Short mmCIF file of C-alpha atoms and ligand atoms in Angstrom, two decimals:
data_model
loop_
_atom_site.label_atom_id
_atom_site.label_comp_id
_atom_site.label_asym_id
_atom_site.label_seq_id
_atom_site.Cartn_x
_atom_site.Cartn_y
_atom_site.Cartn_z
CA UNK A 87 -5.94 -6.39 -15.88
CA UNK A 88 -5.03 -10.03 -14.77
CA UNK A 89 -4.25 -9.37 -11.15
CA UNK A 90 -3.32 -6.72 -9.41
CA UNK A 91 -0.07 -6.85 -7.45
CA UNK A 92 2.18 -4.04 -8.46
CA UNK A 93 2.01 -1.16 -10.61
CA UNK A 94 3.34 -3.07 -13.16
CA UNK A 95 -0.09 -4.06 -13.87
CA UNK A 96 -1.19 -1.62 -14.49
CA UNK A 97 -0.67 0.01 -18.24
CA UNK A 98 -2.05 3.34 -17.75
CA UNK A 99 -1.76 5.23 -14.33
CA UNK A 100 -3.23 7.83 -15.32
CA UNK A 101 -6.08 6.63 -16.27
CA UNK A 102 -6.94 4.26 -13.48
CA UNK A 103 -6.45 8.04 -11.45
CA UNK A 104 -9.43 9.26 -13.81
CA UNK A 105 -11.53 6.09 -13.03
CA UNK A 106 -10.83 6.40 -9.57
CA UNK A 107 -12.08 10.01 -9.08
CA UNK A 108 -14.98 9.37 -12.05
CA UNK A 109 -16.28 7.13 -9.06
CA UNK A 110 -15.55 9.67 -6.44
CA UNK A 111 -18.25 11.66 -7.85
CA UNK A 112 -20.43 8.92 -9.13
CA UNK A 113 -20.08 5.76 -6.60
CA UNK A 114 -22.75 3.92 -7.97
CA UNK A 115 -22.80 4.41 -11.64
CA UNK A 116 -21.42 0.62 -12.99
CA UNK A 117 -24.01 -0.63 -9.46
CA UNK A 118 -24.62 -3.82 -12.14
CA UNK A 119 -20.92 -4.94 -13.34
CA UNK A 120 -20.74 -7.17 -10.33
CA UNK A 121 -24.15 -8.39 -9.96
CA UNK A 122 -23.98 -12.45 -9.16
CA UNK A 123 -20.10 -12.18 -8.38
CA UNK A 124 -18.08 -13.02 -5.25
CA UNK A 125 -14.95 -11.36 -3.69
CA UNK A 126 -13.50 -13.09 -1.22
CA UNK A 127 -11.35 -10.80 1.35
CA UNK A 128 -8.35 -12.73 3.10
CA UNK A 129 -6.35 -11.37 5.58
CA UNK A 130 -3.80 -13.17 7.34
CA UNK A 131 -2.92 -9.50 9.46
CA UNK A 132 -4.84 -6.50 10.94
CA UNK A 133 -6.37 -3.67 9.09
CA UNK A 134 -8.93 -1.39 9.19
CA UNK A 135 -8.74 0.62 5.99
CA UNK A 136 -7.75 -1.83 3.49
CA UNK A 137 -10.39 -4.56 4.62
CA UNK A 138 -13.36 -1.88 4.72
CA UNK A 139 -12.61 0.64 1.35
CA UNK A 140 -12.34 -2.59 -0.87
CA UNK A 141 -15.55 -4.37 0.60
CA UNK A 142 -17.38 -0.93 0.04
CA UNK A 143 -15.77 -0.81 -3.33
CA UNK A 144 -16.89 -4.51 -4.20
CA UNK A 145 -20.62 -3.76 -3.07
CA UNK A 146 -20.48 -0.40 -5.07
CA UNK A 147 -20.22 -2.30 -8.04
CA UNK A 148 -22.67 -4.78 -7.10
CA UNK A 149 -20.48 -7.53 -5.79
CA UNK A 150 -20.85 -9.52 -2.50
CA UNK A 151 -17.59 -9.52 -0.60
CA UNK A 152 -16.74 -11.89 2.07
CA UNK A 153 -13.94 -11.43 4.36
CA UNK A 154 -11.87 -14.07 5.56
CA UNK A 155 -9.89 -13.65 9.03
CA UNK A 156 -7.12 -16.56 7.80
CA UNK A 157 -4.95 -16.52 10.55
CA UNK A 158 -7.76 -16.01 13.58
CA UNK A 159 -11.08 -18.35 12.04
CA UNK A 160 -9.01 -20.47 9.40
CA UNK A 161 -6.53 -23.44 9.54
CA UNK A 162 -2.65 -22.26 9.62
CA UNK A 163 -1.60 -22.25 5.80
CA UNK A 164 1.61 -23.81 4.39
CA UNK A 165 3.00 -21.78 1.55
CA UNK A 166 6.40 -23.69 0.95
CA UNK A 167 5.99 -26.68 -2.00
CA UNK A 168 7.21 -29.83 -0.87
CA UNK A 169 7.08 -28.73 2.84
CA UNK A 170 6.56 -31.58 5.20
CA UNK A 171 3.64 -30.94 6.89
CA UNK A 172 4.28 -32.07 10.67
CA UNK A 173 4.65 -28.71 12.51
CA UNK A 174 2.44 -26.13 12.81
CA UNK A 175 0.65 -25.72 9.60
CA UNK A 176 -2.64 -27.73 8.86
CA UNK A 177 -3.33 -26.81 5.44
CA UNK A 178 -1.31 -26.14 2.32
CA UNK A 179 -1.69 -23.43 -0.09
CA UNK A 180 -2.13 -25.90 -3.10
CA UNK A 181 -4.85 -27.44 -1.62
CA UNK A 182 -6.96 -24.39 -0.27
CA UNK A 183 -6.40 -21.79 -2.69
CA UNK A 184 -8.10 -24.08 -5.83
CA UNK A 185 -11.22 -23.94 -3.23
CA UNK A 186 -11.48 -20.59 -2.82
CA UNK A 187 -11.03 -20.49 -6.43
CA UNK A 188 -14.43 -22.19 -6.78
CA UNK A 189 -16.04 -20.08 -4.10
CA UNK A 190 -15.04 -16.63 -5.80
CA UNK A 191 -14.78 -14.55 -8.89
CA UNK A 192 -11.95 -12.46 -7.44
CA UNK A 193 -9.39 -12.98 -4.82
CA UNK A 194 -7.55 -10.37 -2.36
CA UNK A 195 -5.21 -11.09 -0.17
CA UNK A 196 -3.22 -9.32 2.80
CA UNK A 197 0.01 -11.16 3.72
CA UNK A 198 3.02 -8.96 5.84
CA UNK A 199 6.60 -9.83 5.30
CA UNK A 200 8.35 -11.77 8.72
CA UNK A 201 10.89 -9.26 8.77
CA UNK A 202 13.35 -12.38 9.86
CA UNK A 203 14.56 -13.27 5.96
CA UNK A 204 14.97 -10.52 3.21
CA UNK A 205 15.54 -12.94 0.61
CA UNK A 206 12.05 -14.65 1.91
CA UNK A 207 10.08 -11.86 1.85
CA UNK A 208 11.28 -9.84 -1.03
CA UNK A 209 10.72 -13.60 -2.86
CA UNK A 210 6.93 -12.95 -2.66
CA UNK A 211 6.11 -16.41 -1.95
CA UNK A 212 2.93 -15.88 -0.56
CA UNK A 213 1.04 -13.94 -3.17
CA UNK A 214 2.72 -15.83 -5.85
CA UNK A 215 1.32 -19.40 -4.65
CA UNK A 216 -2.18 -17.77 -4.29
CA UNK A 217 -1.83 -16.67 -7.80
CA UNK A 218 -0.64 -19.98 -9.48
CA UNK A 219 -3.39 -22.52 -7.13
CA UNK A 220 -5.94 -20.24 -7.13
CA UNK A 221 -6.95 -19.96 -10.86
CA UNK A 222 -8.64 -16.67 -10.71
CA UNK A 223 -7.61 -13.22 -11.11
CA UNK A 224 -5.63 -11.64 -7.29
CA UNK A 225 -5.55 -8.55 -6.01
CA UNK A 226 -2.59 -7.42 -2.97
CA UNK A 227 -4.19 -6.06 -0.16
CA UNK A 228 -0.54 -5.73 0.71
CA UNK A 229 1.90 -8.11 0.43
CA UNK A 230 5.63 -8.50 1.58
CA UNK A 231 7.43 -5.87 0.03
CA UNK A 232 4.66 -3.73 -2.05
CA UNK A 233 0.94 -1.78 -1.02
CA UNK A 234 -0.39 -1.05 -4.45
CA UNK A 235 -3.78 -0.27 -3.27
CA UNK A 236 -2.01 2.57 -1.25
CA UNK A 237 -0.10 3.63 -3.68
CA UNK A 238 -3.00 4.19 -6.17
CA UNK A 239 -4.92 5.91 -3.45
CA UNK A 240 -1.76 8.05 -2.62
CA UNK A 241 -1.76 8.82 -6.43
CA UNK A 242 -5.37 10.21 -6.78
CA UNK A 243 -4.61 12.54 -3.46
CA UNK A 244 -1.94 14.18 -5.16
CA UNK A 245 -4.07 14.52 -8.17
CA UNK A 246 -6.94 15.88 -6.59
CA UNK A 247 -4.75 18.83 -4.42
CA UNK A 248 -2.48 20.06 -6.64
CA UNK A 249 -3.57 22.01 -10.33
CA UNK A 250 -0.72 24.29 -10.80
CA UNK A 251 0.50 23.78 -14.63
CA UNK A 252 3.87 22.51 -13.08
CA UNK A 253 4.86 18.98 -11.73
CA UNK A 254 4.70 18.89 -7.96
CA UNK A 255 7.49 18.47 -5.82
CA UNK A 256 6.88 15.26 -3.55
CA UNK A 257 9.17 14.34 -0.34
CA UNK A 258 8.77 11.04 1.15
CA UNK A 259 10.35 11.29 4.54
CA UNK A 260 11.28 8.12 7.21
CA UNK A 261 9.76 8.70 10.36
CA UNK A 262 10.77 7.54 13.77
CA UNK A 263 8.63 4.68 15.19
CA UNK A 264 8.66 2.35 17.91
CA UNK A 265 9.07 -0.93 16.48
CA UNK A 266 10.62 -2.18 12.92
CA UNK A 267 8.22 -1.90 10.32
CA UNK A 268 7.62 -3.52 7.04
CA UNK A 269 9.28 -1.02 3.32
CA UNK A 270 5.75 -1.98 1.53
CA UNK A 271 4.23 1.05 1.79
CA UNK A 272 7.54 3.11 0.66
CA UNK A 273 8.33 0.59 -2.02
CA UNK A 274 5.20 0.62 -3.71
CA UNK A 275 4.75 4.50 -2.84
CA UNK A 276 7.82 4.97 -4.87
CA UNK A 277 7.53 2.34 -7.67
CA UNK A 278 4.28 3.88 -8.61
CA UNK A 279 5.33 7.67 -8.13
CA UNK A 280 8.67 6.64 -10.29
CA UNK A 281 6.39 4.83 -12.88
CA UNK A 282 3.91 7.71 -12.98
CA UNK A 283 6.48 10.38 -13.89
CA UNK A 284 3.79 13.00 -12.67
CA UNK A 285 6.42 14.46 -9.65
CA UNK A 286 9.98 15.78 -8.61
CA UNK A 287 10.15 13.19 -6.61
CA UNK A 288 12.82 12.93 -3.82
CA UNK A 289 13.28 10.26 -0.58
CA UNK A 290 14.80 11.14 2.65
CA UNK A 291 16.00 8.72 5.00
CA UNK A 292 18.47 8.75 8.03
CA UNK A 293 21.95 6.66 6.86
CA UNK A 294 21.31 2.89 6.70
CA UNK A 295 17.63 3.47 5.70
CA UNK A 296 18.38 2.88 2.29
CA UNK A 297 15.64 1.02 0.28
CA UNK A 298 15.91 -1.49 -2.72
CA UNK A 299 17.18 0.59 -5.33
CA UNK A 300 14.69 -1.61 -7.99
CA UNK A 301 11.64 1.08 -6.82
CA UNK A 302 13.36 4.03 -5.78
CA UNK A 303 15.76 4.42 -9.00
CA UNK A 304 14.83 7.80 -10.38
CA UNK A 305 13.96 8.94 -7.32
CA UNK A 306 16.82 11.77 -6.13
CA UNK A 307 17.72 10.37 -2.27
CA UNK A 308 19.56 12.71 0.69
CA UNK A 309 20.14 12.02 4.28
CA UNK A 310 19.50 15.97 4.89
CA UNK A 311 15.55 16.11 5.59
CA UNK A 312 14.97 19.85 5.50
CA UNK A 313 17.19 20.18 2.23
CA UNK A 314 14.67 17.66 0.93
CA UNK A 315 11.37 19.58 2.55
CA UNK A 316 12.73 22.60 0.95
CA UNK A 317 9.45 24.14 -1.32
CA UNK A 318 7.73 20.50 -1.31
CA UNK A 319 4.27 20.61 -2.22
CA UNK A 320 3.62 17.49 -0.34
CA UNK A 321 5.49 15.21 2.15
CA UNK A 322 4.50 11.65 2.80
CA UNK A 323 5.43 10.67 6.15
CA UNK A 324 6.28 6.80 6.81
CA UNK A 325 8.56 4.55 8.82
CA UNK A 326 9.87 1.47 7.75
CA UNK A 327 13.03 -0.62 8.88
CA UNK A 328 16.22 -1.52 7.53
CA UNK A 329 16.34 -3.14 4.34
CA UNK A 330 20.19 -3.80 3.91
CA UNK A 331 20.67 -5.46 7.44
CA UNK A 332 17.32 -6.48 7.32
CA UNK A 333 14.36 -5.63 9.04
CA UNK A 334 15.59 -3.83 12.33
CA UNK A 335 15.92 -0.24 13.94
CA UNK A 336 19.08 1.77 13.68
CA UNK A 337 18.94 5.53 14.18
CA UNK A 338 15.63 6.20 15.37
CA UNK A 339 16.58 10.06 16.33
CA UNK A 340 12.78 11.66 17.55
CA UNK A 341 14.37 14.95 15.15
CA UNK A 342 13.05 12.89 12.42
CA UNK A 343 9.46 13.39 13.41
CA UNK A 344 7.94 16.50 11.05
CA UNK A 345 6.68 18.89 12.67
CA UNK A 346 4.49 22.78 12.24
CA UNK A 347 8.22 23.78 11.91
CA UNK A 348 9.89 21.80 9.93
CA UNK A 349 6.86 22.56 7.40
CA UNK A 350 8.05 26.65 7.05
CA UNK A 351 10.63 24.82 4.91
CA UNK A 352 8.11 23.48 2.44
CA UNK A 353 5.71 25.26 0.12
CA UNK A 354 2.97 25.08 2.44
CA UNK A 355 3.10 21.17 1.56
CA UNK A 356 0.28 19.01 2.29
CA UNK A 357 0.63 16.16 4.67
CA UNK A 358 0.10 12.22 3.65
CA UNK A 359 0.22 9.42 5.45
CA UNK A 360 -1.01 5.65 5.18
CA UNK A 361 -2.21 5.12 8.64
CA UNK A 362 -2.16 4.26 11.39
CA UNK A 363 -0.47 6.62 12.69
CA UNK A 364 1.36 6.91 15.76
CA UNK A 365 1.06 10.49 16.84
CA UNK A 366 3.70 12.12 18.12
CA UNK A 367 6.45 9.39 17.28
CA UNK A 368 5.77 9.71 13.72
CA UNK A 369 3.73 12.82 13.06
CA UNK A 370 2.69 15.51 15.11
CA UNK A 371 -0.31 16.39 17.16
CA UNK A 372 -0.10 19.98 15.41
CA UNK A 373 0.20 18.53 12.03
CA UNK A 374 -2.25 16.31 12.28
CA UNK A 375 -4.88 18.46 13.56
CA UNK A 376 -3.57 21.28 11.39
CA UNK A 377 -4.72 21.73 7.85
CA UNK A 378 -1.83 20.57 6.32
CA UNK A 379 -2.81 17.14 6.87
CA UNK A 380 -4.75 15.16 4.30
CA UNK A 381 -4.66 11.95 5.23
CA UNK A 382 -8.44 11.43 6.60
CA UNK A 383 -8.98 12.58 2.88
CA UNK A 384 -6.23 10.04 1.27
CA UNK A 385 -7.73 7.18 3.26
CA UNK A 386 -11.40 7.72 2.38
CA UNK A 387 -9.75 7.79 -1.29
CA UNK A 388 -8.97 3.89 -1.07
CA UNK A 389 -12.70 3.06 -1.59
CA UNK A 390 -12.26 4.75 -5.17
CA UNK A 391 -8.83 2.97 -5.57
CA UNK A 392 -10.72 -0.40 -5.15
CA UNK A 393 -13.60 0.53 -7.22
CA UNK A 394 -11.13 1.43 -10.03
CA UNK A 395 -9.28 -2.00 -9.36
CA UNK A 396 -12.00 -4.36 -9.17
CA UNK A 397 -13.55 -2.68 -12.46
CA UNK A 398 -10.91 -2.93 -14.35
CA UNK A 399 -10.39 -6.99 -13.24
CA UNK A 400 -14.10 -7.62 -14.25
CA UNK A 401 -14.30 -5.97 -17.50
CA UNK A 402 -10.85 -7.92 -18.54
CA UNK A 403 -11.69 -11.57 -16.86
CA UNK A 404 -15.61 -11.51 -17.99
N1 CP B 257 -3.20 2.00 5.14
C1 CP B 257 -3.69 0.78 5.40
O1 CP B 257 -3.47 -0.19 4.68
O2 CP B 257 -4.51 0.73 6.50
P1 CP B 257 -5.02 -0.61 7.16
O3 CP B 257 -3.80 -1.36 7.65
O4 CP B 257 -5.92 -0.19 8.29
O5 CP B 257 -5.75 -1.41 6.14
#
């Protein structure tokens, strides 16, 4: 594994699931691959889960990891070539990524989309000039239009809850939320659940919530949520904005919100979701505190994501 940006990097799923849980029960058993090698962790936006799973991950492995606040303790970055250089931004991509290049063996970066310009975001700009300057191998801590970390986290979950000898049935439901949020975490969620093959896998959305059909196609997609809830095994809850007229809020109907009853539709599905959360806009009080919900168990999963991740990119780049 060169980089790690979608799950197109990835040539077995399935197998990167068995890493991921090998180090669930055995954190520190390759403690040496990553003796004398650097991480460096740069976020230009907030997290919590992301920034703190994949250092833990790095120093499981033996690794240092560094994190790098961009946008709070660094100069503003340029990321357009040929950009003339006399507004905001101090320093362009092409000049600080070879740098960090020198400073680390491995790269991750966390860059959100602007939500002003689809064709912008879903261009990837960002993570694509830190791949070409930097010269060594890139991992997404999220990028504009994908979460792959997530994803591979929201992968193992389903692996580790469900061992009937039949394929799952997985609902992703929209969620109502309180300001327009980015499709990365629903993209990727269904690029990788598509590419995986593992689920019935089906997406409901209010009208206009439609997603880029390029990682939903397979998927089966309905406006009616409880048809969709009907026996699910699980039911990923997320918001994200529009992606045809881009980035804003249309229906944002409170009905949308799952609730304890909603659930009596499902076959006694467990409950994902990313986080943060915004409880009772998006998901329940009762759900959340019920035990339905698994998503304290799904985010403590992203430190074996990581491990798996970072693993892989050492043993293929020396
Ligand atoms: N799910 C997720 O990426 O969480 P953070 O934004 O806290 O990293």
């Amino acid at each position: 594994m060169k980089n790690f940006i979608s799950v197109n990097d990835v040539s077995d799923i399935d197998a990167l699931v068995q890493k991921a849980l090998k180090y669930k029960s055995d954190p520190f058993k390759d403690k040496n691959i990553g003796t004398n090698k650097r991480i460096g962790l740069l976020f230009l936006n907030p997290s919590m889960r992301t920034r703190l799973s994949t250092q833990i991950a790095a120093q499981n492995l033996g690794m240092e990891a560094i994190v790098f606040n961009v946008t709070q303790e660094g100069w503003l970055w340029e990321f357009e070539d040929e950009a003339i250089m006399s507004g905001t931004t101090v320093e362009h991509v092409k000049d600080a990524a070879p740098i960090l290049g020198k400073y680390f063996d491995i790269l991750a970066i966390r860059t959100f989309p602007s939500l002003q310009n689809r064709d912008d975001d879903y261009s990837e700009l960002y993570i694509k000039q830190f791949i070409k300057y930097a010269g060594i191998p890139v991992i997404s801590l999220e990028s504009s239009t994908l979460h792959p970390l997530q994803s591979l986290t929201d992968m193992i979950t389903i692996k580790e809850n469900f061992s009937a000898k039949r394929k799952p049935k997985v609902v992703l439901t929209w969620a109502p939320h309180v300001k327009p949020l980015p499709q990365c975490v629903a993209n990727s969620f269904s690029q990788w659940i598509n590419a995986w093959g593992e689920t019935d896998f089906v997406i409901t959305h209010p009208e206009d919530y439609e997603l880029d059909e390029k990682f939903t196609k397979g998927a089966s997609i309905t406006t009616n949520q409880n048809e969709a809830l009907r026996n699910a095994d699980f039911v990923y809850v997320k918001n994200w904005s529009t992606y045809k007229d881009y980035g804003k809020i249309y229906c944002n109907d409170p009905a949308w919100m799952l609730t304890n009853e909603k659930l009596k539709l499902t076959n006694d599905a467990k409950v994902m979701h990313c986080l943060p959360v915004r409880r009772n806009v998006e998901l329940s009080d009762d759900i959340l505190d019920s035990n339905h919900s698994i998503v304290t168990q799904q985010a403590a999963n992203r430190v074996w994501a990581a491990q798996a991740v970072i693993n892989e990119i050492l043993r293929s780049n020396g």
